[in-house]
Coordinates of C-alpha atoms in Angstrom, one line a residue:
Chain A
X280 CA 227.8 -7.9 187.0
X281 CA 227.6 -5.4 184.1
X282 CA 224.6 -5.9 181.8
X283 CA 226.8 -6.4 178.7
X284 CA 228.7 -9.2 180.5
X285 CA 225.5 -10.9 181.6
X286 CA 224.0 -10.6 178.1
X287 CA 227.2 -12.0 176.6
X288 CA 227.0 -15.1 178.9
X289 CA 223.4 -15.7 177.9
X290 CA 224.1 -15.2 174.2
X291 CA 226.9 -17.8 174.3
X292 CA 224.7 -20.2 176.3
X293 CA 221.9 -19.9 173.7
X294 CA 224.3 -20.1 170.8
X295 CA 226.1 -23.2 172.0
X296 CA 222.8 -24.8 173.0
X297 CA 221.8 -24.4 169.3
X298 CA 225.1 -25.9 168.2
X299 CA 226.0 -22.8 166.3
X300 CA 229.5 -21.4 165.9
X301 CA 229.9 -17.6 166.2
X302 CA 230.4 -17.6 162.4
X303 CA 227.2 -19.4 161.7
X304 CA 225.2 -17.2 164.1
X305 CA 226.8 -14.1 162.6
X306 CA 225.9 -15.2 159.1
X307 CA 222.3 -16.1 160.0
X308 CA 221.6 -12.7 161.6
X309 CA 223.6 -10.5 159.3
X310 CA 226.1 -9.4 162.0
X311 CA 229.9 -9.6 162.0
X312 CA 231.5 -12.6 163.7
X313 CA 233.9 -10.3 165.6
X314 CA 230.9 -8.3 166.9
X315 CA 229.3 -11.6 168.1
X316 CA 232.6 -12.4 169.8
X317 CA 232.8 -9.0 171.5
X318 CA 229.2 -9.3 172.6
X319 CA 229.9 -12.7 174.2
X320 CA 232.9 -11.2 176.0
X321 CA 230.8 -8.3 177.3
X322 CA 232.9 -5.8 175.3
X323 CA 230.0 -4.4 173.4
X324 CA 226.3 -3.7 174.0
X325 CA 223.8 -4.8 171.4
X326 CA 221.4 -2.4 169.9
X327 CA 217.7 -3.3 169.9
X328 CA 217.9 -4.3 166.3
X329 CA 220.8 -6.6 167.0
X330 CA 218.9 -8.2 169.9
X331 CA 215.9 -8.8 167.6
X332 CA 218.1 -10.3 164.9
X333 CA 219.9 -12.6 167.4
X334 CA 216.6 -13.6 169.0
X335 CA 215.3 -14.7 165.6
X336 CA 218.4 -16.7 164.7
X337 CA 218.4 -18.3 168.2
X338 CA 214.7 -18.9 168.1
X339 CA 214.4 -17.3 171.5
X340 CA 212.0 -14.3 172.1
X341 CA 214.0 -11.1 172.6
X342 CA 212.2 -10.4 175.9
X343 CA 213.3 -13.8 177.2
X344 CA 216.9 -13.1 176.3
X345 CA 216.6 -9.9 178.4
X346 CA 214.8 -11.7 181.3
X347 CA 217.6 -14.3 181.4
X348 CA 220.1 -11.4 181.4
X349 CA 218.5 -9.5 184.2
X350 CA 217.9 -12.7 186.2
X351 CA 221.6 -13.5 185.9
X352 CA 222.5 -10.0 187.2
X353 CA 220.1 -10.4 190.1
X354 CA 221.3 -13.9 191.0
X355 CA 224.8 -12.5 191.3
X356 CA 223.7 -9.7 193.6
X357 CA 222.0 -12.2 196.0
Chain B
X146 CA 207.4 -0.7 162.2
X147 CA 211.1 -0.1 163.1
X148 CA 212.0 -1.4 166.6
X149 CA 213.2 2.0 167.7
X150 CA 209.8 3.6 166.8
X151 CA 208.0 0.8 168.7
X152 CA 210.2 1.2 171.7
X153 CA 209.7 5.0 171.6
X154 CA 206.0 4.6 171.7
X155 CA 206.1 2.2 174.6
X156 CA 208.6 4.4 176.5
X157 CA 206.2 7.5 176.1
X158 CA 203.2 5.4 177.1
X159 CA 205.0 4.2 180.3
X160 CA 206.4 7.6 181.1
X161 CA 203.1 9.4 180.7
X162 CA 201.3 6.7 182.6
X163 CA 203.7 7.4 185.5
X164 CA 202.9 11.2 185.1
X165 CA 206.6 12.0 184.5
X166 CA 207.9 14.6 182.2
X167 CA 210.8 13.8 179.9
X168 CA 212.9 16.0 182.2
X169 CA 211.8 14.1 185.3
X170 CA 212.5 10.7 183.7
X171 CA 215.9 11.9 182.4
X172 CA 216.9 13.2 185.9
X173 CA 215.8 10.0 187.6
X174 CA 217.7 7.6 185.3
X175 CA 220.8 9.8 184.6
X176 CA 220.1 10.2 181.0
X177 CA 219.8 13.4 178.9
X178 CA 216.4 14.9 178.3
X179 CA 217.1 15.3 174.6
X180 CA 218.1 11.6 174.5
X181 CA 214.7 10.6 176.0
X182 CA 213.0 12.8 173.4
X183 CA 214.9 11.2 170.6
X184 CA 214.2 7.7 172.0
X185 CA 210.5 8.5 172.1
X186 CA 210.6 9.8 168.5
X187 CA 212.3 6.6 167.4
X188 CA 215.4 8.5 166.4
X189 CA 217.8 6.6 168.7
X190 CA 218.1 3.1 169.9
X191 CA 218.7 2.6 173.6
X192 CA 221.7 0.6 174.9
X193 CA 221.0 -2.3 177.3
X194 CA 222.2 -0.1 180.2
X195 CA 219.8 2.7 179.2
X196 CA 216.9 0.2 179.0
X197 CA 217.8 -1.0 182.5
X198 CA 218.0 2.5 183.9
X199 CA 214.7 3.4 182.2
X200 CA 213.0 0.3 183.5
X201 CA 214.0 1.1 187.1
X202 CA 212.7 4.6 186.8
X203 CA 209.5 3.5 185.2
X204 CA 209.2 0.6 187.6
X205 CA 208.6 -1.8 184.7
X206 CA 210.9 -4.8 184.2
X207 CA 213.2 -4.4 181.2
X208 CA 212.0 -7.6 179.6
X209 CA 208.4 -6.4 179.9
X210 CA 209.4 -3.2 178.0
X211 CA 210.9 -5.3 175.3
X212 CA 207.9 -7.6 175.2
X213 CA 205.5 -4.6 174.8
X214 CA 207.8 -3.4 172.0
X215 CA 207.9 -6.6 170.0
X216 CA 204.2 -7.1 170.6
X217 CA 203.5 -3.7 169.1
X218 CA 205.7 -4.5 166.1
X219 CA 203.9 -7.9 165.6
X220 CA 200.5 -6.3 166.0
X221 CA 201.3 -3.9 163.2
X222 CA 202.4 -6.8 160.9
X223 CA 199.0 -8.6 161.3

């Protein structure tokens, strides 16, 4: 699985778990809603700054988001 | 401290600890040496794919690289 696809899945999981719409998440971290949508569909990779903004809004440490992402990739390999 | 500056410091720290030159690291992870140099000087942000390639070559989990980066930012704030 491509890293951007895995990240997108984790992002959507965390966002929906917080009960946020893409619009609400975009507003809270100063990103564009369409960018959030493209991230979730694995069509864009986030920059480090975007990862940090998302992690604040989702109240999940950035490194945990990345661990969940790489764990998802590894789980698909096994 | 900007996230790209913190990441650059951590990247240089990990690279030199492994005794690798920028050229050797670039070759091992399929990135350009000048890109490695710009990352280390905080002039570029890595994509997720680059972070993963770097983490493999540096034998350091990607999430650990990000944790070291955010810890460095936080330590400068306090």
